[in-house]
Amino acid sequence: MTSVDKPTTTDQDAPEGAHDSKAVTEAALFDAFGGVRGMVETVLPGLLFVTIYTINKDLHLSAIAALGVSLLLVAVRLIRRDTVKHAFSGVFGVAFGVVFAMMTGNAKDFYLPGMLYTLGLAIAYIATTIAGVPLIGLMLGPVFKENLSWRTRNPGRKKAYAKASWAWGLILLAKCAILFPLYWWADTTQLGWVLVALKIPPFLLAVYLTWVFLAKAPPPIDVFAEMEAEERAEEERKAAAARAAADPQPRPHHGEA
């Protein structure tokens, strides 16, 4: 069982384990949220759409170009045998936007599915935190090999996940508070450029705050290592029992001391 309370230390006097914990947290966040490449794959389709539409106001060409570059990014990942979860999520998001815009004939509707997804995600972060199962914990628990152990066995870590989920929820709500009025009042190019500008900074802020909260939290409980240790112990007990059954201790003869 890990300790819930963690003493405050500086970088100079922090134990080596604390630095390792921060490094592991940073690496896990980088992997979970896609890193620099994931951010590029998130921004590029929308940037291409708004650039082309700003130049020639051609909805079809802009939509096809955005979808094409999303598919190209997936193809590159498949060829390199990299993880495709971030690229695939981008393709689905762009595809929904393309279909929606084509159906309505309104270029602004290319952005609407993504905006609705952002709003729904913000609500999910806040609602799950209020319910006691913060979404960030559900997402990162498997990454840290702790699954849901933080809910009952690591209250300090649960508190950190709750803070991080609140941060994500409120940041995304603030982003929606900017974008939805623009959807109604601004034109397509204005909305598009603002949306592109707001892709990365809120995301980086939320990831940074998550890193701060988790770096100060107790380390995760590796439930996979615990299960493996229990399995090894059980195998050793069975092996010892089998040896005892196969080689019983000889009983002393009558008359022997």
XYZ file of N, CA and C in Angstrom:
771
model
N 0.865 -1.198 0.000
C 0.000 0.000 0.000
C 0.885 1.225 0.000
N 0.589 2.169 -0.882
C 1.377 3.390 -0.954
C 0.879 4.405 0.047
N 1.759 5.285 0.428
C 1.390 6.325 1.381
C 0.580 7.399 0.691
N -0.439 7.874 1.387
C -1.291 8.925 0.817
C -0.629 10.280 0.924
N 0.039 10.536 2.030
C 0.669 11.834 2.251
C 2.075 11.816 1.684
N 2.412 12.883 0.992
C 3.708 12.966 0.355
C 4.388 14.256 0.791
N 5.578 14.210 1.388
C 6.227 15.426 1.847
C 6.626 16.325 0.693
N 6.590 17.626 0.959
C 6.974 18.598 -0.056
C 8.487 18.672 -0.133
N 9.019 18.545 -1.365
C 10.465 18.577 -1.561
C 10.779 19.447 -2.751
N 11.994 19.951 -2.801
C 12.465 20.690 -3.971
C 13.121 19.717 -4.925
N 13.463 20.207 -6.134
C 14.130 19.348 -7.103
C 15.475 18.866 -6.600
N 16.151 19.711 -5.736
C 17.480 19.327 -5.276
C 17.421 18.217 -4.242
N 16.431 18.299 -3.296
C 16.426 17.313 -2.224
C 15.372 16.238 -2.441
N 14.685 16.233 -3.599
C 13.684 15.197 -3.850
C 14.372 13.867 -4.038
N 13.816 12.791 -3.491
C 14.408 11.480 -3.677
C 14.336 11.050 -5.128
N 15.185 10.083 -5.468
C 15.233 9.617 -6.848
C 13.889 9.073 -7.303
N 13.153 8.421 -6.409
C 11.852 7.865 -6.758
C 10.865 8.920 -7.189
N 10.967 10.122 -6.573
C 10.054 11.204 -6.954
C 10.321 11.645 -8.385
N 11.616 11.763 -8.747
C 11.951 12.130 -10.121
C 11.475 11.050 -11.081
N 11.627 9.763 -10.696
C 11.155 8.664 -11.538
C 9.651 8.750 -11.722
N 8.927 9.073 -10.644
C 7.468 9.181 -10.725
C 7.062 10.278 -11.693
N 7.750 11.425 -11.637
C 7.435 12.513 -12.554
C 7.732 12.117 -13.987
N 8.847 11.409 -14.193
C 9.197 10.983 -15.547
C 8.178 9.998 -16.097
N 7.751 9.066 -15.243
C 6.744 8.098 -15.664
C 5.435 8.792 -15.982
N 5.053 9.772 -15.149
C 3.819 10.531 -15.390
C 3.899 11.277 -16.711
N 5.023 11.917 -16.969
C 5.198 12.663 -18.215
C 5.110 11.737 -19.424
N 5.791 10.587 -19.345
C 5.772 9.644 -20.461
C 4.375 9.089 -20.703
N 3.651 8.792 -19.615
C 2.307 8.242 -19.752
C 1.352 9.260 -20.372
N 1.444 10.525 -19.944
C 0.599 11.566 -20.527
C 0.937 11.773 -21.993
N 2.213 11.757 -22.300
C 2.646 11.930 -23.691
C 2.051 10.836 -24.562
N 2.069 9.594 -24.048
C 1.524 8.473 -24.806
C 0.002 8.540 -24.895
N -0.648 8.860 -23.781
C -2.108 8.842 -23.738
C -2.726 9.900 -24.637
N -2.089 11.061 -24.734
C -2.677 12.163 -25.494
C -2.007 12.402 -26.842
N -1.113 11.505 -27.237
C -0.615 11.536 -28.609
C 0.657 12.308 -28.863
N 1.100 13.119 -27.908
C 2.330 13.861 -28.092
C 2.259 14.880 -29.227
N 3.410 15.287 -29.711
C 3.486 16.316 -30.748
C 2.819 15.833 -32.034
N 3.062 14.587 -32.385
C 2.491 14.058 -33.618
C 0.966 14.022 -33.546
N 0.440 13.642 -32.393
C -1.010 13.629 -32.228
C -1.605 15.015 -32.364
N -0.894 16.034 -31.852
C -1.389 17.408 -31.980
C -1.390 17.852 -33.439
N -0.346 17.485 -34.171
C -0.291 17.830 -35.594
C -1.455 17.181 -36.338
N -1.718 15.916 -36.035
C -2.816 15.204 -36.699
C -4.173 15.789 -36.327
N -4.257 16.392 -35.162
C -5.501 17.028 -34.747
C -5.725 18.354 -35.455
N -4.652 19.111 -35.632
C -4.775 20.469 -36.170
C -4.817 20.487 -37.696
N -4.037 19.644 -38.354
C -3.801 19.765 -39.793
C -5.074 19.718 -40.646
N -6.006 18.771 -40.432
C -7.199 18.757 -41.295
C -8.017 20.037 -41.213
N -8.267 20.518 -40.003
C -9.024 21.755 -39.849
C -8.295 22.949 -40.428
N -6.975 22.971 -40.259
C -6.176 24.067 -40.819
C -6.262 24.065 -42.343
N -6.180 22.884 -42.942
C -6.275 22.781 -44.398
C -7.658 23.212 -44.883
N -8.701 22.796 -44.159
C -10.066 23.163 -44.545
C -10.248 24.671 -44.556
N -9.887 25.327 -43.471
C -10.135 26.767 -43.373
C -9.226 27.543 -44.321
N -8.012 27.040 -44.596
C -7.113 27.723 -45.529
C -7.691 27.717 -46.943
N -8.111 26.532 -47.382
C -8.664 26.426 -48.733
C -9.968 27.209 -48.842
N -10.801 27.120 -47.811
C -12.085 27.817 -47.875
C -11.888 29.337 -47.844
N -10.882 29.792 -47.116
C -10.591 31.226 -47.083
C -10.176 31.725 -48.462
N -9.463 30.877 -49.211
C -8.948 31.296 -50.516
C -10.039 31.291 -51.589
N -10.825 30.183 -51.661
C -11.747 30.078 -52.796
C -13.207 29.850 -52.435
N -13.520 29.742 -51.134
C -14.905 29.555 -50.667
C -15.557 28.304 -51.274
N -14.755 27.289 -51.571
C -15.271 26.048 -52.162
C -15.425 25.003 -51.061
N -16.657 24.749 -50.646
C -16.920 23.801 -49.560
C -16.466 22.397 -49.921
N -16.787 21.942 -51.136
C -16.471 20.576 -51.521
C -14.963 20.336 -51.562
N -14.230 21.251 -52.181
C -12.776 21.097 -52.257
C -12.157 21.134 -50.865
N -12.622 22.033 -50.013
C -12.080 22.143 -48.655
C -12.346 20.864 -47.869
N -13.562 20.338 -47.983
C -13.933 19.137 -47.235
C -13.142 17.923 -47.721
N -13.022 17.780 -49.045
C -12.285 16.635 -49.602
C -10.811 16.702 -49.201
N -10.239 17.900 -49.217
C -8.832 18.047 -48.831
C -8.621 17.683 -47.368
N -9.517 18.129 -46.495
C -9.392 17.810 -45.066
C -9.505 16.314 -44.825
N -10.485 15.681 -45.469
C -10.649 14.237 -45.305
C -9.472 13.482 -45.900
N -8.980 13.972 -47.045
C -7.851 13.303 -47.691
C -6.595 13.319 -46.833
N -6.292 14.462 -46.218
C -5.089 14.531 -45.390
C -5.248 13.682 -44.135
N -6.482 13.555 -43.614
C -6.712 12.683 -42.451
C -6.444 11.225 -42.815
N -6.930 10.811 -43.974
C -6.688 9.436 -44.420
C -5.199 9.202 -44.693
N -4.529 10.213 -45.216
C -3.093 10.100 -45.468
C -2.318 9.908 -44.166
N -2.719 10.624 -43.127
C -2.045 10.485 -41.832
C -2.227 9.084 -41.266
N -3.430 8.518 -41.440
C -3.662 7.149 -40.992
C -2.808 6.177 -41.796
N -2.747 6.385 -43.117
C -1.955 5.501 -43.966
C -0.483 5.514 -43.573
N 0.035 6.703 -43.261
C 1.439 6.807 -42.842
C 1.678 6.023 -41.567
N 0.754 6.128 -40.620
C 0.901 5.381 -39.372
C 0.826 3.869 -39.621
N -0.076 3.455 -40.502
C -0.195 2.027 -40.799
C 1.084 1.508 -41.460
N 1.640 2.292 -42.375
C 2.876 1.878 -43.042
C 4.024 1.767 -42.044
N 4.080 2.718 -41.115
C 5.149 2.713 -40.110
C 4.835 1.792 -38.931
N 3.629 1.186 -38.965
C 3.176 0.288 -37.900
C 3.153 0.981 -36.537
N 2.753 2.238 -36.556
C 2.589 2.993 -35.324
C 1.154 2.831 -34.824
N 0.921 3.267 -33.584
C -0.442 3.259 -33.069
C -1.302 4.221 -33.874
N -2.529 3.812 -34.179
C -3.382 4.608 -35.071
C -4.580 5.204 -34.347
N -4.650 5.057 -33.021
C -5.860 5.498 -32.325
C -6.100 6.995 -32.479
N -5.046 7.807 -32.414
C -5.226 9.249 -32.525
C -5.569 9.644 -33.961
N -4.894 9.016 -34.929
C -5.177 9.334 -36.321
C -6.584 8.906 -36.710
N -7.004 7.729 -36.246
C -8.348 7.251 -36.561
C -9.415 8.164 -35.954
N -9.188 8.612 -34.720
C -10.159 9.521 -34.106
C -10.259 10.806 -34.910
N -9.123 11.256 -35.466
C -9.157 12.440 -36.310
C -9.940 12.215 -37.585
N -9.781 11.032 -38.193
C -10.516 10.712 -39.417
C -12.010 10.710 -39.163
N -12.432 10.071 -38.073
C -13.862 10.023 -37.768
C -14.415 11.424 -37.534
N -13.661 12.253 -36.810
C -14.119 13.612 -36.554
C -14.262 14.414 -37.836
N -13.260 14.310 -38.715
C -13.308 15.034 -39.991
C -14.439 14.483 -40.859
N -14.608 13.156 -40.879
C -15.656 12.550 -41.705
C -17.038 13.026 -41.271
N -17.279 13.067 -39.961
C -18.565 13.577 -39.477
C -18.770 15.029 -39.898
N -17.712 15.831 -39.796
C -17.820 17.229 -40.195
C -18.110 17.376 -41.676
N -17.429 16.577 -42.498
C -17.645 16.624 -43.944
C -19.078 16.241 -44.291
N -19.558 15.133 -43.718
C -20.917 14.677 -44.001
C -21.938 15.730 -43.576
N -21.738 16.281 -42.396
C -22.694 17.259 -41.870
C -22.720 18.504 -42.747
N -21.548 18.996 -43.136
C -21.484 20.200 -43.967
C -22.087 19.953 -45.340
N -21.828 18.775 -45.899
C -22.390 18.444 -47.205
C -23.911 18.347 -47.147
N -24.426 17.802 -46.064
C -25.876 17.650 -45.938
C -26.575 18.995 -45.815
N -25.983 19.896 -45.062
C -26.641 21.191 -44.826
C -26.249 22.241 -45.853
N -25.111 22.027 -46.518
C -24.630 23.033 -47.455
C -24.019 24.245 -46.773
N -23.858 24.182 -45.462
C -23.283 25.289 -44.697
C -21.871 24.902 -44.268
N -20.870 25.646 -44.739
C -19.486 25.284 -44.447
C -19.188 25.324 -42.953
N -19.877 26.172 -42.208
C -19.641 26.245 -40.757
C -19.980 24.931 -40.067
N -20.878 24.152 -40.672
C -21.280 22.899 -40.047
C -20.175 21.844 -40.090
N -19.111 22.109 -40.854
C -17.946 21.224 -40.804
C -17.372 21.173 -39.389
N -17.500 22.275 -38.663
C -16.928 22.366 -37.325
C -17.906 21.935 -36.228
N -19.191 21.862 -36.554
C -20.189 21.648 -35.513
C -20.049 20.306 -34.787
N -19.844 19.163 -35.483
C -19.692 17.906 -34.734
C -18.546 17.942 -33.734
N -17.422 18.534 -34.121
C -16.300 18.628 -33.197
C -16.604 19.521 -32.012
N -17.354 20.589 -32.249
C -17.731 21.472 -31.149
C -18.690 20.769 -30.190
N -19.629 20.020 -30.729
C -20.558 19.275 -29.881
C -19.823 18.186 -29.089
N -18.840 17.560 -29.731
C -18.030 16.557 -29.029
C -17.266 17.204 -27.875
N -16.701 18.375 -28.116
C -15.971 19.078 -27.061
C -16.888 19.410 -25.892
N -18.095 19.875 -26.202
C -19.055 20.187 -25.140
C -19.444 18.927 -24.369
N -19.706 17.851 -25.091
C -20.055 16.597 -24.415
C -18.914 16.085 -23.556
N -17.683 16.232 -24.037
C -16.529 15.776 -23.265
C -16.354 16.615 -22.004
N -16.579 17.914 -22.116
C -16.490 18.787 -20.940
C -17.503 18.367 -19.887
N -18.726 18.107 -20.324
C -19.767 17.666 -19.397
C -19.403 16.323 -18.778
N -18.825 15.424 -19.577
C -18.436 14.101 -19.070
C -17.357 14.215 -17.998
N -16.371 15.082 -18.220
C -15.322 15.279 -17.220
C -15.925 15.749 -15.890
N -16.812 16.708 -15.964
C -17.386 17.275 -14.739
C -18.343 16.289 -14.074
N -19.204 15.639 -14.879
C -20.203 14.721 -14.318
C -19.544 13.514 -13.661
N -18.526 12.943 -14.304
C -17.869 11.769 -13.719
C -17.109 12.138 -12.446
N -16.579 13.343 -12.403
C -15.882 13.777 -11.189
C -16.864 13.925 -10.033
N -18.006 14.538 -10.306
C -19.032 14.680 -9.275
C -19.509 13.304 -8.801
N -19.564 12.344 -9.732
C -20.011 10.991 -9.398
C -18.952 10.177 -8.659
N -17.734 10.702 -8.527
C -16.687 9.999 -7.794
C -15.815 9.103 -8.640
N -15.986 9.144 -9.962
C -15.152 8.342 -10.864
C -14.604 9.254 -11.964
N -13.693 10.167 -11.631
C -13.220 11.147 -12.612
C -12.709 10.490 -13.886
N -13.106 11.081 -14.999
C -12.822 10.497 -16.308
C -11.333 10.340 -16.565
N -10.531 11.290 -16.105
C -9.080 11.183 -16.310
C -8.540 9.914 -15.650
N -9.079 9.567 -14.487
C -8.654 8.338 -13.830
C -9.024 7.101 -14.627
N -10.216 7.118 -15.211
C -10.638 5.981 -16.040
C -9.755 5.848 -17.279
N -9.311 6.986 -17.822
C -8.476 6.973 -19.018
C -7.037 6.568 -18.719
N -6.491 7.111 -17.633
C -5.066 6.920 -17.355
C -4.774 5.740 -16.436
N -5.792 5.229 -15.725
C -5.562 4.095 -14.838
C -4.890 2.923 -15.541
N -5.397 2.467 -16.697
C -4.718 1.373 -17.400
C -3.325 1.749 -17.887
N -3.112 3.012 -18.238
C -1.796 3.450 -18.710
C -0.760 3.312 -17.602
N -1.159 3.638 -16.368
C -0.260 3.534 -15.217
C -0.295 2.151 -14.569
N -1.025 1.209 -15.175
C -1.137 -0.169 -14.682
C -1.776 -0.242 -13.300
N -2.617 0.758 -12.995
C -3.288 0.750 -11.700
C -4.785 0.468 -11.830
N -5.283 0.455 -13.071
C -6.709 0.241 -13.317
C -7.552 1.148 -12.417
N -8.442 0.572 -11.601
C -9.294 1.374 -10.726
C -8.863 1.311 -9.263
N -7.643 0.878 -9.005
C -7.185 0.771 -7.610
C -7.167 2.128 -6.915
N -7.034 3.195 -7.695
C -6.994 4.530 -7.099
C -8.309 4.906 -6.432
N -9.402 4.263 -6.812
C -10.708 4.638 -6.257
C -10.825 4.306 -4.773
N -10.307 3.154 -4.370
C -10.485 2.700 -2.986
C -9.177 2.565 -2.218
N -8.062 2.396 -2.900
C -6.807 2.098 -2.223
C -5.808 3.250 -2.242
N -6.085 4.273 -3.010
C -5.110 5.354 -3.169
C -5.848 6.698 -3.213
N -6.403 7.137 -2.082
C -7.240 8.346 -2.088
C -6.514 9.601 -2.539
N -5.217 9.696 -2.258
C -4.474 10.862 -2.716
C -4.422 10.934 -4.228
N -4.320 9.788 -4.858
C -4.290 9.751 -6.322
C -5.682 10.032 -6.898
N -6.707 9.537 -6.216
C -8.075 9.837 -6.648
C -8.330 11.340 -6.613
N -7.836 11.996 -5.592
C -7.996 13.444 -5.483
C -7.294 14.156 -6.632
N -6.112 13.664 -7.016
C -5.383 14.265 -8.135
C -6.147 14.077 -9.442
N -6.709 12.896 -9.635
C -7.502 12.655 -10.841
C -8.735 13.560 -10.871
N -9.337 13.784 -9.712
C -10.507 14.665 -9.651
C -10.116 16.101 -10.032
N -8.990 16.587 -9.501
C -8.538 17.936 -9.847
C -8.268 18.044 -11.349
N -7.606 17.014 -11.906
C -7.293 17.044 -13.329
C -8.566 17.022 -14.172
N -9.548 16.233 -13.770
C -10.797 16.166 -14.527
C -11.555 17.495 -14.459
N -11.543 18.119 -13.287
C -12.146 19.449 -13.183
C -11.441 20.427 -14.127
N -10.129 20.354 -14.182
C -9.371 21.248 -15.058
C -9.760 21.036 -16.518
N -9.799 19.780 -16.939
C -10.185 19.496 -18.323
C -11.603 19.985 -18.604
N -12.532 19.690 -17.703
C -13.920 20.080 -17.920
C -14.091 21.582 -18.032
N -13.484 22.320 -17.124
C -13.647 23.780 -17.131
C -12.935 24.431 -18.311
N -11.766 23.915 -18.676
C -11.050 24.461 -19.833
C -11.853 24.234 -21.116
N -12.402 23.037 -21.267
C -13.196 22.753 -22.460
C -14.493 23.559 -22.477
N -15.091 23.775 -21.311
C -16.290 24.617 -21.259
C -15.962 26.057 -21.665
N -14.817 26.561 -21.220
C -14.406 27.907 -21.616
C -14.190 27.989 -23.125
N -13.617 26.936 -23.683
C -13.425 26.893 -25.141
C -14.772 26.925 -25.865
N -15.741 26.149 -25.362
C -17.084 26.139 -25.960
C -17.757 27.500 -25.836
N -17.512 28.179 -24.717
C -18.116 29.491 -24.507
C -17.624 30.507 -25.536
N -16.454 30.264 -26.113
C -15.933 31.135 -27.165
C -16.462 30.700 -28.539
N -16.470 29.387 -28.777
C -16.759 28.894 -30.124
C -18.235 28.941 -30.497
N -19.125 28.591 -29.583
C -20.543 28.518 -29.961
C -21.134 29.877 -30.330
N -20.827 30.961 -29.614
C -21.300 32.270 -30.101
C -20.758 32.608 -31.489
N -19.492 32.225 -31.751
C -18.926 32.483 -33.072
C -19.643 31.671 -34.145
N -20.075 30.461 -33.784
C -20.805 29.635 -34.750
C -22.069 30.359 -35.227
N -22.720 31.076 -34.337
C -23.957 31.770 -34.704
C -23.701 33.128 -35.337
N -22.671 33.828 -34.916
C -22.510 35.234 -35.300
C -21.391 35.478 -36.310
N -20.355 34.640 -36.326
C -19.214 34.880 -37.209
C -19.396 34.124 -38.527
N -18.576 34.472 -39.515
C -18.627 33.704 -40.759
C -17.718 32.488 -40.643
N -17.695 31.673 -41.704
C -16.973 30.394 -41.659
C -15.483 30.590 -41.448
N -14.884 31.532 -42.142
C -13.437 31.716 -42.012
C -13.057 32.226 -40.624
N -13.828 33.147 -40.086
C -13.546 33.628 -38.732
C -13.638 32.498 -37.712
N -14.714 31.735 -37.800
C -14.869 30.596 -36.888
C -13.738 29.607 -37.064
N -13.391 29.326 -38.313
C -12.349 28.332 -38.580
C -11.002 28.719 -38.026
N -10.610 29.982 -38.230
C -9.292 30.403 -37.741
C -9.245 30.464 -36.220
N -10.334 30.889 -35.595
C -10.371 30.891 -34.128
C -10.304 29.458 -33.598
N -11.032 28.562 -34.253
C -11.020 27.170 -33.805
C -9.624 26.558 -33.935
N -8.950 26.834 -35.054
C -7.585 26.337 -35.226
C -6.671 26.907 -34.147
N -6.835 28.190 -33.854
C -6.000 28.837 -32.835
C -6.240 28.252 -31.448
N -7.459 27.744 -31.214
C -7.798 27.198 -29.893
C -7.606 25.684 -29.807
N -7.037 25.085 -30.829
C -6.817 23.638 -30.789
C -5.767 23.249 -29.755
N -4.621 23.902 -29.815
C -3.465 23.454 -29.038
C -3.352 24.109 -27.657
N -3.450 25.446 -27.519
C -3.203 26.047 -26.196
C -4.073 25.495 -25.069
N -5.413 25.363 -25.216
C -6.193 24.780 -24.111
C -5.788 23.343 -23.811
N -5.476 22.593 -24.864
C -5.043 21.211 -24.687
C -3.754 21.140 -23.882
N -2.778 21.966 -24.248
C -1.501 21.962 -23.530
C -1.684 22.388 -22.079
N -2.544 23.367 -21.853
C -2.805 23.804 -20.476
C -3.407 22.670 -19.656
N -4.376 21.962 -20.225
C -5.007 20.861 -19.499
C -4.016 19.730 -19.229
N -3.192 19.405 -20.215
C -2.185 18.350 -20.024
C -1.174 18.772 -18.973
N -0.753 20.032 -19.004
C 0.216 20.512 -18.009
C -0.358 20.430 -16.598
N -1.600 20.869 -16.423
C -2.210 20.806 -15.097
C -2.375 19.358 -14.644
N -2.707 18.477 -15.568
C -2.798 17.054 -15.221
C -1.455 16.539 -14.736
N -0.394 16.921 -15.443
C 0.950 16.496 -15.039
C 1.298 17.041 -13.652
N 0.970 18.300 -13.384
C 1.259 18.902 -12.078
C 0.533 18.143 -10.973
N -0.750 17.880 -11.154
C -1.529 17.202 -10.120
C -1.025 15.781 -9.886
N -0.733 15.046 -10.953
C -0.323 13.652 -10.810
C 1.119 13.530 -10.324
N 1.975 14.488 -10.707
C 3.363 14.434 -10.247
C 3.459 14.617 -8.739
N 2.504 15.341 -8.155
C 2.493 15.566 -6.714
C 1.691 14.493 -5.966
N 1.027 13.628 -6.693
C 0.185 12.601 -6.069
C 1.017 11.386 -5.667
N 0.480 10.526 -4.814
C 1.168 9.271 -4.506
C 1.353 8.447 -5.765
N 2.394 7.631 -5.809
C 2.616 6.802 -7.008
C 1.488 5.798 -7.195
N 1.254 5.358 -8.428
C 0.180 4.387 -8.670
C 0.509 3.018 -8.092
N -0.540 2.284 -7.771
C -0.392 0.904 -7.316
C -0.440 0.005 -8.541
N 0.652 -0.674 -8.811
C 0.729 -1.532 -9.996
C -0.033 -2.828 -9.731
N -1.301 -2.857 -10.114
C -2.127 -4.038 -9.836
C -1.711 -5.225 -10.690
N -1.122 -4.960 -11.851
C -0.656 -6.060 -12.686
C 0.514 -6.778 -12.010
N 1.431 -6.001 -11.428
C 2.550 -6.611 -10.702
C 2.050 -7.375 -9.490
N 1.031 -6.841 -8.815
C 0.458 -7.547 -7.666
C -0.159 -8.882 -8.088
N -0.891 -8.881 -9.188
C -1.505 -10.122 -9.660
C -0.446 -11.141 -10.064
N 0.618 -10.668 -10.715
C 1.696 -11.579 -11.089
C 2.375 -12.155 -9.855
N 2.583 -11.320 -8.823
C 3.202 -11.803 -7.589
C 2.307 -12.833 -6.906
N 0.997 -12.578 -6.896
C 0.064 -13.538 -6.296
C 0.072 -14.858 -7.058
N 0.139 -14.785 -8.383
C 0.183 -16.011 -9.188
C 1.457 -16.800 -8.913
N 2.604 -16.084 -8.809
C 3.860 -16.784 -8.505
C 3.805 -17.425 -7.119
N 3.244 -16.691 -6.149
C 3.151 -17.239 -4.798
C 2.247 -18.467 -4.778
N 1.142 -18.415 -5.513
C 0.232 -19.555 -5.566
C 0.910 -20.754 -6.225
N 1.669 -20.517 -7.285
C 2.399 -21.607 -7.943
C 3.434 -22.218 -7.005
N 4.099 -21.369 -6.235
C 5.091 -21.888 -5.285
C 4.430 -22.722 -4.194
N 3.248 -22.267 -3.718
C 2.527 -23.042 -2.706
C 2.102 -24.408 -3.259
N 1.625 -24.411 -4.491
C 1.219 -25.685 -5.104
C 2.415 -26.596 -5.304
N 3.553 -26.023 -5.713
C 4.754 -26.835 -5.915
C 5.241 -27.416 -4.596
N 5.193 -26.594 -3.529
C 5.617 -27.090 -2.215
C 4.689 -28.191 -1.729
N 3.386 -28.016 -1.949
C 2.434 -29.050 -1.542
C 2.652 -30.333 -2.321
N 2.960 -30.198 -3.612
C 3.210 -31.381 -4.435
C 4.466 -32.106 -3.981
N 5.513 -31.368 -3.636
C 6.751 -31.992 -3.159
C 6.518 -32.696 -1.830
N 5.716 -32.067 -0.970
C 5.442 -32.676 0.330
C 4.645 -33.968 0.171
N 3.702 -33.991 -0.786
C 2.901 -35.192 -1.009
C 3.728 -36.302 -1.639
N 4.699 -35.950 -2.488
C 5.510 -36.958 -3.165
C 6.634 -37.489 -2.282
N 7.057 -36.712 -1.293
C 8.181 -37.116 -0.447
C 7.819 -36.934 1.017
N 6.916 -37.801 1.543
C 6.510 -37.656 2.947
C 7.673 -37.936 3.886
N 7.687 -37.326 5.049
C 8.727 -37.554 6.049
C 8.606 -38.969 6.618
N 9.721 -39.742 6.685
C 9.644 -41.113 7.251
C 9.308 -41.082 8.738
N 8.452 -42.028 9.114
C 8.083 -42.125 10.529
C 9.162 -42.899 11.291
N 9.505 -42.500 12.527
C 10.530 -43.246 13.315
C 10.017 -44.614 13.738
N 10.927 -45.649 13.744
C 10.560 -46.996 14.184
C 10.398 -47.021 15.684
N 9.591 -48.002 16.136
C 9.406 -48.155 17.570
C 10.742 -48.500 18.204
N 11.012 -47.901 19.299
C 12.252 -48.187 20.027
C 13.353 -47.199 19.715
N 13.181 -46.451 18.612
C 14.212 -45.474 18.289
C 14.002 -44.215 19.108
N 15.094 -43.605 19.446
C 15.004 -42.382 20.257
C 14.391 -41.288 19.427
